[in-house]
């Protein structure tokens, strides 16, 4: 049996940590960051901060943001960070 | 001299038909043990006008047992299949005894698939007569004039193609609905031992898939920032609201550049262009068009609009509403309809204005329907007081009818371009030159006018204020009942008679949370399971191809047996696949259900203790519901919050702006409102309550 999504407990595909829904949300989050950086020149952290204030951000995207932040707090800061481009 | 049994669809239709066909317009109603019929004299003949109450016969499985597959069905009296339908017993008994006196049978039900099938089944089973000798009255409105004409020119044979199409539709919907629902439900039962009915159906599957796809888009949406320019100019001492040539600017840098280059500067009018457009009247209403418009203006759900329209039809005020037609055929005497409407005070003005024209040519739409014309008023005046909702729908139908005959509207639009340091701003004005049909369709159309000042080329405009406003892209819109219905229509799923019910069923089965069609965890569980194991049940193509074959029966291009054999084969294949995967499917549904119940009950972390979770629970003693902490059982925490006892509760993903507690949405029959769980003590809620009480007090004082 495949593993459970770290956010919602749904089944994941293969070795993913997140279910297809939350993986898709993470994918969109990364893609949109490219646009945000181009439009506003914000950093990844500023970007997440701002999205948390917006009502129209999808429910699963918000859950992914919380998950990323939690993970960052519990993870060795020298380790690679999930989600950041460059 | 004959005795003719006339079979109608509903009691109110029977009354109208009897009234129209009796030589003196005064039939006698004969009551018999819980049912009745109308006796009329028509020339030499005696007419016995009896009624059904919708379907009097229902399908049931031949072989017993709540299991699957069950692929053989038979018709049985409704009271034997649906326990609550006791009233059908007396009606069937009455028709049976009247049939013994009759030597002719006429079916006078609605002229559509359901109506034709109802009539056929009554002739065959209740009358015990050979359906091939029965005759058919065909009409599109319940006015005396139309009914008499329909009786005089009745068809010598039933519409067997419609009957066959209806018969097959019932069989296929029964086979798919019952077998698939049992397959899902039994998978859960055999996995976890619970009995929780989880349903799906032939059209419900693809509908669920459409809603799920949209819900996913919304849930995964990330907005992008963009900027728009908000500008004000001054010309000839007047203030002008200007628009920038691009509605979206992608970067903050570019937006600030526009402001830097133009704010406080002087621009010049580079061009002024004027265009005159004509706008044709809207097309006649078919059911879908009426449902969309009624939702837009009154917020009526499609199913409600259909029910209201049905009542107006039974009162002979409008023509038959379950039509796809967008055309008013020449056979309809529009002058006499307008004449009738002119006797109503509210419509006298418009009706008389139209009647004074020599030529009355309605606009026509594209869609046709051989059975019935587009929905239109009959010209009859209401014989009872209409409810406010009926009145609104009737008004919409009447005014749309008027508008069809109105001349095109003429509108003028002006655009002035103002250039300042290579940046273009513009000003657009709109003016109605001739309202034409708009006059007839108010208040359901607004002609927004924007004044155009008399700018000329070369004029100077000072840009007194130019600002960049940061905005964000919006998520796709969730479905509402009307837009979902429209999508079903576009995808050719279901029929005009069934779509509204399918839309409602998603909600009533707990698959969506509200009228915004947010999919619930249960909806997701069913969707995901089907998607993984039997994706064909969610496929629009599969459902639509069956739908097309069913339509071919109506056109006489296929027989019922051919299509039924194929559909059963497909179903048998799906069900055997289902059976082989039963435990896997069961496990997934059980997981999904557990998530659904957990989410439904979980409110969030307890504000009093460290590690408790607030849950919606019921007191075992009083049965009353409230919010309690999960640590209550261990005696560690006794935090509780009261809850309203009526209505459906949804825990929302947001906090109270006043006190920070979790918010709830409560939907009762009468209203929907949001409140925090701390409402009994929250300072913000106290304010709201006071405002509510004040409103009540002033209303009380007025009334
Ligand atoms: Zn997940």
PDB file of C-alpha atoms in Angstrom, chain B residues 340-352 381-382 395 402:
ATOM      1  CA  UNK B 340     -56.017  38.559 -23.482  1.00  0.00           C
ATOM      2  CA  UNK B 341     -53.022  40.146 -21.768  1.00  0.00           C
ATOM      3  CA  UNK B 342     -54.373  43.621 -22.481  1.00  0.00           C
ATOM      4  CA  UNK B 343     -57.229  42.915 -20.081  1.00  0.00           C
ATOM      5  CA  UNK B 344     -54.712  42.772 -17.193  1.00  0.00           C
ATOM      6  CA  UNK B 345     -53.973  46.159 -15.759  1.00  0.00           C
ATOM      7  CA  UNK B 346     -50.218  45.605 -15.479  1.00  0.00           C
ATOM      8  CA  UNK B 347     -49.921  44.653 -19.137  1.00  0.00           C
ATOM      9  CA  UNK B 348     -52.538  46.805 -20.806  1.00  0.00           C
ATOM     10  CA  UNK B 349     -50.107  49.489 -21.992  1.00  0.00           C
ATOM     11  CA  UNK B 350     -47.569  47.253 -23.688  1.00  0.00           C
ATOM     12  CA  UNK B 351     -50.134  44.824 -25.073  1.00  0.00           C
ATOM     13  CA  UNK B 352     -52.186  47.623 -26.635  1.00  0.00           C
ATOM     14  CA  UNK B 381     -56.051  35.829 -16.805  1.00  0.00           C
ATOM     15  CA  UNK B 382     -55.319  34.240 -13.424  1.00  0.00           C
ATOM     16  CA  UNK B 395     -44.272  38.587 -15.251  1.00  0.00           C
ATOM     17  CA  UNK B 402     -43.735  41.292 -25.430  1.00  0.00           C
TER      18      UNK B 402
END
